[in-house]
PDB file of C-alpha atoms in Angstrom:
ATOM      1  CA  UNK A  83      48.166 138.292  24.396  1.00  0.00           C
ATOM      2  CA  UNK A  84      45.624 140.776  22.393  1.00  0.00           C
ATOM      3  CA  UNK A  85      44.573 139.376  19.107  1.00  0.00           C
ATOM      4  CA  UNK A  86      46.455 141.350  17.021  1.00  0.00           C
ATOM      5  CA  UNK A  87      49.359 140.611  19.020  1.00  0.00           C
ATOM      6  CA  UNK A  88      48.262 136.866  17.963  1.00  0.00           C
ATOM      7  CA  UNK A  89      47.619 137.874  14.373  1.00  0.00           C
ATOM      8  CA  UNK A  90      51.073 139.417  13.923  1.00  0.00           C
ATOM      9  CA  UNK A  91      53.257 136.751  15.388  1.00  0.00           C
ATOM     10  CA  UNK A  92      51.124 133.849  13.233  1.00  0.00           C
ATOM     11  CA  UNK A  93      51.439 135.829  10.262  1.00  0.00           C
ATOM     12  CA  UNK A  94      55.402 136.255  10.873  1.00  0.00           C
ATOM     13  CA  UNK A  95      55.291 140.179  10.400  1.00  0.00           C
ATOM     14  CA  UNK A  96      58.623 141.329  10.427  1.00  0.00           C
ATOM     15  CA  UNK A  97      59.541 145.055   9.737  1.00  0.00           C
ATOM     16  CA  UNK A  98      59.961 144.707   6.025  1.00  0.00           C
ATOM     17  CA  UNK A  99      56.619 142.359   6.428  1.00  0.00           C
ATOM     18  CA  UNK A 100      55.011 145.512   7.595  1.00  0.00           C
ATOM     19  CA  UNK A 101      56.100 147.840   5.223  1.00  0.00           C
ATOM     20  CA  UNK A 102      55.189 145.908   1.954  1.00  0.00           C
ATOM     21  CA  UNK A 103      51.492 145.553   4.066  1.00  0.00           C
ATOM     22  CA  UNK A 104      51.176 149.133   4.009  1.00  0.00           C
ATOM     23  CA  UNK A 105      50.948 149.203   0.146  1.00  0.00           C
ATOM     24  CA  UNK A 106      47.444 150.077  -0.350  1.00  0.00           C
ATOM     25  CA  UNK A 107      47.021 147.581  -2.836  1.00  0.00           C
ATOM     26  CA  UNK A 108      47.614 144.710   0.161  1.00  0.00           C
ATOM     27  CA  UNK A 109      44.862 146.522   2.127  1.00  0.00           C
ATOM     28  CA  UNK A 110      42.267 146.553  -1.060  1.00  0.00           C
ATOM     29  CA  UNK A 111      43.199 143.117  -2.085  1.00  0.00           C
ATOM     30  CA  UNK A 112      42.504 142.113   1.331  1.00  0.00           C
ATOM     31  CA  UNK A 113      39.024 143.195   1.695  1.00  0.00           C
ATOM     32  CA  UNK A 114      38.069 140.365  -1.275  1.00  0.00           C
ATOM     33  CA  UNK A 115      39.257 137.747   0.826  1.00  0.00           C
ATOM     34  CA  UNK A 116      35.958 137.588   3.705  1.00  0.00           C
ATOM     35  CA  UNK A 117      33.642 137.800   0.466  1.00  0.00           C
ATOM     36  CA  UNK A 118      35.572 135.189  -1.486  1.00  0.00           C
ATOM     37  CA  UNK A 119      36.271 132.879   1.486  1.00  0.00           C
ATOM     38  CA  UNK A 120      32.166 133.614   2.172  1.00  0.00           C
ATOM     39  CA  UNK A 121      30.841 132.436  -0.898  1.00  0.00           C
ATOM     40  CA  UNK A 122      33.587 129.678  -0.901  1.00  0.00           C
ATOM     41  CA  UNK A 123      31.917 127.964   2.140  1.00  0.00           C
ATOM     42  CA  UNK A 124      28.648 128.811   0.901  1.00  0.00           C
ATOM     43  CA  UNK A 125      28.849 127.382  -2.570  1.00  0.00           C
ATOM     44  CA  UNK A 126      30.918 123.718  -0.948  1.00  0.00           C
ATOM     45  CA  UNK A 127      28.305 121.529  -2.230  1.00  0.00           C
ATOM     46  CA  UNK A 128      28.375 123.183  -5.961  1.00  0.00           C
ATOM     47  CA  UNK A 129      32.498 122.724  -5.815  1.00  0.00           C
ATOM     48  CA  UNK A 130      32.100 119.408  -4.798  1.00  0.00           C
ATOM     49  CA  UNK A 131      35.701 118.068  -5.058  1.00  0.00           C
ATOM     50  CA  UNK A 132      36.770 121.679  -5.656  1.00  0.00           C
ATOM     51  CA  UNK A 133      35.506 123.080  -2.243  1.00  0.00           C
ATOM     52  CA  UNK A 134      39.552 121.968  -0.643  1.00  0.00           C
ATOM     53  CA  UNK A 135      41.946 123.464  -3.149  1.00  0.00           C
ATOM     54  CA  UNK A 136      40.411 126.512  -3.713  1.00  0.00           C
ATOM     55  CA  UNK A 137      39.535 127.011  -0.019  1.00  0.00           C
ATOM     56  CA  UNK A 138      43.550 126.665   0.311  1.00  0.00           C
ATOM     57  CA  UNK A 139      44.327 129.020  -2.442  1.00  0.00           C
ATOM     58  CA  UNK A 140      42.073 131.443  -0.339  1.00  0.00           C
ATOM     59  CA  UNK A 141      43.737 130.850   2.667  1.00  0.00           C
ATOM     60  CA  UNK A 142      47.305 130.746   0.911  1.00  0.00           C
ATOM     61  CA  UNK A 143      46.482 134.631  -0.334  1.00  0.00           C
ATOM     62  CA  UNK A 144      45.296 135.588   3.225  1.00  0.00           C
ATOM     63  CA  UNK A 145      48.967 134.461   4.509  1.00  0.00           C
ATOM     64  CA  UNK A 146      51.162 135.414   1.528  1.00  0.00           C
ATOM     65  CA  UNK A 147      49.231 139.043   0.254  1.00  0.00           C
ATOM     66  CA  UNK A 148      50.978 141.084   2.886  1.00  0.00           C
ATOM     67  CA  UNK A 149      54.605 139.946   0.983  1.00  0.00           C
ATOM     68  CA  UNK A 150      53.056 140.353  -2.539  1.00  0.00           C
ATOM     69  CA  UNK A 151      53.524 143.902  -2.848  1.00  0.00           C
ATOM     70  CA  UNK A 152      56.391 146.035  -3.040  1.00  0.00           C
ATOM     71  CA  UNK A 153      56.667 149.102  -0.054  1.00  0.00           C
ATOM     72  CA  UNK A 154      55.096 152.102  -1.444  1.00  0.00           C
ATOM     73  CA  UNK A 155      56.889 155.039  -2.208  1.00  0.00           C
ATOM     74  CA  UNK A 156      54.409 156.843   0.076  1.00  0.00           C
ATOM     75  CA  UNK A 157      52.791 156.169   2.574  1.00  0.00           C
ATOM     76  CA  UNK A 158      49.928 159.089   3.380  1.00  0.00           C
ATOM     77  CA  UNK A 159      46.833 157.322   1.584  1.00  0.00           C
ATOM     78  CA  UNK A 160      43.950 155.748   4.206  1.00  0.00           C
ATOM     79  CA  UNK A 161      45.308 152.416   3.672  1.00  0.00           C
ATOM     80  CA  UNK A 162      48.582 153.014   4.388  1.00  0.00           C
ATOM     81  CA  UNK A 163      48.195 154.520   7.591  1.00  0.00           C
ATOM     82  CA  UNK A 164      45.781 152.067   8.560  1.00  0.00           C
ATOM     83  CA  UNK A 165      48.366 149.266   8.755  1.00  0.00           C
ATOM     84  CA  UNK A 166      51.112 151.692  10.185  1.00  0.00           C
ATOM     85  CA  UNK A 167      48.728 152.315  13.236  1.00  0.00           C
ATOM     86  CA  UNK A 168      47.686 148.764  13.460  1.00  0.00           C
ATOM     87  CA  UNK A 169      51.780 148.204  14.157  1.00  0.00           C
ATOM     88  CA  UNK A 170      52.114 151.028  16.406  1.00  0.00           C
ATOM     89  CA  UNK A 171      48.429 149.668  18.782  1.00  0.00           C
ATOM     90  CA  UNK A 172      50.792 146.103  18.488  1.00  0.00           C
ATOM     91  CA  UNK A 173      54.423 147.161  19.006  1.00  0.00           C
ATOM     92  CA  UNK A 174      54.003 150.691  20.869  1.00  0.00           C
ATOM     93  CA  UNK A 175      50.881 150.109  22.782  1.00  0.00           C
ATOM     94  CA  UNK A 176      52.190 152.908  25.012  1.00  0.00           C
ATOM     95  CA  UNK A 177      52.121 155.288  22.552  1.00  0.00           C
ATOM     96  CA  UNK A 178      48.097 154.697  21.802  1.00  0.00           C
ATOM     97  CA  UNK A 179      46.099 157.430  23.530  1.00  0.00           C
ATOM     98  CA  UNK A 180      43.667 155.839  26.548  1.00  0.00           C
ATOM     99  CA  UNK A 181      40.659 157.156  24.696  1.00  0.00           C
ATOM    100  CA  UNK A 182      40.994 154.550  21.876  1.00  0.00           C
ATOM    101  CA  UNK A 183      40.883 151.471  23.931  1.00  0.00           C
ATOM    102  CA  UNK A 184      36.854 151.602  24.942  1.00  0.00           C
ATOM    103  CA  UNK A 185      36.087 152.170  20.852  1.00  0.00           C
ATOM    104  CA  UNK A 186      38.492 149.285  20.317  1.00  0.00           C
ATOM    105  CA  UNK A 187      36.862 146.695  22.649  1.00  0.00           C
ATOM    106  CA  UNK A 188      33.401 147.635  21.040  1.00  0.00           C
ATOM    107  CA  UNK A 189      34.692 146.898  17.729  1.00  0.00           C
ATOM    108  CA  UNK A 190      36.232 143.813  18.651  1.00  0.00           C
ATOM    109  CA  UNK A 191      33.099 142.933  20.469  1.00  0.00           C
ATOM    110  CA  UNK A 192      31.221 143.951  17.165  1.00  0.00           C
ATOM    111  CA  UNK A 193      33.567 141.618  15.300  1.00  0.00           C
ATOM    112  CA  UNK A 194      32.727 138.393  17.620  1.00  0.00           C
ATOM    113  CA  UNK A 195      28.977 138.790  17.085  1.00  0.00           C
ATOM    114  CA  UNK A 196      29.065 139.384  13.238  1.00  0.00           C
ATOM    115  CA  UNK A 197      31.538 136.949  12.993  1.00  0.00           C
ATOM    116  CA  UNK A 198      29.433 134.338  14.383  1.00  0.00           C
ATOM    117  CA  UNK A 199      26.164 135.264  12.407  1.00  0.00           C
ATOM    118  CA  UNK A 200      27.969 135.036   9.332  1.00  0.00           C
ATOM    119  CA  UNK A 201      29.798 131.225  10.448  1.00  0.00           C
ATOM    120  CA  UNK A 202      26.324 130.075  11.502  1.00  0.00           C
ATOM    121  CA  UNK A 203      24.788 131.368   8.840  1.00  0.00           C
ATOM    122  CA  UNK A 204      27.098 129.788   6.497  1.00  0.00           C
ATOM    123  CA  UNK A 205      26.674 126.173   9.199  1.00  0.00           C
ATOM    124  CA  UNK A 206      23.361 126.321   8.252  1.00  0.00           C
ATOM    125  CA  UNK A 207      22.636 127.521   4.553  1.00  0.00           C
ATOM    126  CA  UNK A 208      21.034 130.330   6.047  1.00  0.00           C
ATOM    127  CA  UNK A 209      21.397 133.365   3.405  1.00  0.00           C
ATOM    128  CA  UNK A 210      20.010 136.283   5.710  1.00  0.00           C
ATOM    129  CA  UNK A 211      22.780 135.602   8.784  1.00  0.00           C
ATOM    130  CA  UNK A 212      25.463 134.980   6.203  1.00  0.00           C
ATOM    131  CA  UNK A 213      25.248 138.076   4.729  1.00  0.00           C
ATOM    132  CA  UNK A 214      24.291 140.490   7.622  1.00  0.00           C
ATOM    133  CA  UNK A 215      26.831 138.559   9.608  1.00  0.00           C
ATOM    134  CA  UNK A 216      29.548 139.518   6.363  1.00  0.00           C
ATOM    135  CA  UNK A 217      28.517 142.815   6.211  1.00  0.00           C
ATOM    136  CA  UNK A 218      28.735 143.224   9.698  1.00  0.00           C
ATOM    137  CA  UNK A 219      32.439 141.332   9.297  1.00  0.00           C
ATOM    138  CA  UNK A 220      33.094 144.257   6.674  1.00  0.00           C
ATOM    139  CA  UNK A 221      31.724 147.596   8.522  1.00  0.00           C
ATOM    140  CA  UNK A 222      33.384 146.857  11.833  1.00  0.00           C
ATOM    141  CA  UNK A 223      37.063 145.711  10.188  1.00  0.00           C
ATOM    142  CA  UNK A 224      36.619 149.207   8.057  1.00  0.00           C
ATOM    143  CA  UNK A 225      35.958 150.912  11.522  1.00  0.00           C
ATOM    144  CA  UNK A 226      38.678 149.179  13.097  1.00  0.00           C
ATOM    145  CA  UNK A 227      41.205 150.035  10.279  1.00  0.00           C
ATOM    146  CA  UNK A 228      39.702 154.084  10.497  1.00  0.00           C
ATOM    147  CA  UNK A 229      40.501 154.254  14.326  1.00  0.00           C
ATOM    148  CA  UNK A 230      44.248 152.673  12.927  1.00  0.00           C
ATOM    149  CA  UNK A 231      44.196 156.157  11.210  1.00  0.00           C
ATOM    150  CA  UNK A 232      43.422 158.142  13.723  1.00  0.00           C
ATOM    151  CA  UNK A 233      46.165 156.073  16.192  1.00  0.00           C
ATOM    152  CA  UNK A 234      48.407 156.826  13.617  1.00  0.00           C
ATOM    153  CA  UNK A 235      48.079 160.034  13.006  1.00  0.00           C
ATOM    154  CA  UNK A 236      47.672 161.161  16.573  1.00  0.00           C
ATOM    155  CA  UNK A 237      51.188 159.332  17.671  1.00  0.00           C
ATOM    156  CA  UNK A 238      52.858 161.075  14.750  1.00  0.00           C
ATOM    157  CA  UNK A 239      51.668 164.193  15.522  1.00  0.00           C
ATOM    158  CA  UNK A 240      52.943 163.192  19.210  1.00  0.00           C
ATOM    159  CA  UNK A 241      56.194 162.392  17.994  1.00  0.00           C
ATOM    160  CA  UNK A 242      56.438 165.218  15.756  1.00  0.00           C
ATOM    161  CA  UNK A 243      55.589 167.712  19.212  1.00  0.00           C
ATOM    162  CA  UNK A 244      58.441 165.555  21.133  1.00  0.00           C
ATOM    163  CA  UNK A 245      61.106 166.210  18.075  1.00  0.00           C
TER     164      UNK A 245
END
């Protein structure tokens, strides 16, 4: 099972799951959660006592933010398309062209390393991996979400041809 296949099913995405998701305000709100959850882990020893519940508040928003926001009325904005081609690379792999895989496992190759700069960084207090690492984290999720785009659009235009 692919990752995103994982992803999906832990996050219980049904269809009307999906839909609110593709509200670009879900995607936006989103992208504060690595930063947040970053500085989070990094500032433990200031929260003290503090570190745990907002840590869970953090991870509660990560879980809940995809059912926070109503569908949108449209749904031709960057965002938007981003999470309707991440559901057709997990539901309708078929209809992915072959050319996207190769980009795909670089990304998600991309996303292992930077991910664990920025967790050892954070294991060891060490500012420079932390934030190259989260950066990193950042540029190859906003790649990954672009080539959702560009899935989407293609299979549309596919479908569109087929109609």
């Amino acid at each position: 099972m692919r990752f995103e296949s994982l992803a999906a099913k832990y996050f219980s995405m049904s269809e009307d799951v999906w839909q609110r998701h593709a509200n670009p305000w879900s995607v936006w709100t989103r992208y504060t959660c690595l930063p947040l959850l970053i500085a989070c882990i990094w500032w433990r020893d200031i929260f003290g006592v503090w570190f745990w519940p907002v840590l869970v508040a953090l991870i509660v928003w990560i879980c809940i933010n995809p059912r926070c926001f109503k569908k949108p009325a449209q749904t031709d904005s960057w965002a938007s398309k981003s999470v309707l081609g991440e559901r057709i690379l997990i539901y309708q792999r078929e209809r992915v062209a072959v050319h996207h895989f190769k980009t795909l496992d670089v990304i998600s190759a991309l996303l292992c390393v930077f991910t664990a700069m920025c967790v050892a960084g954070l294991f060891f207090h060490e500012a420079i991996s932390t934030c190259c690492g989260a950066i990193g984290v950042i540029l190859a999720k906003t790649w990954f979400l672009d080539r959702m785009v560009w899935i989407y659009q293609e299979a549309s235009r596919q479908q569109d041809a087929n109609q």
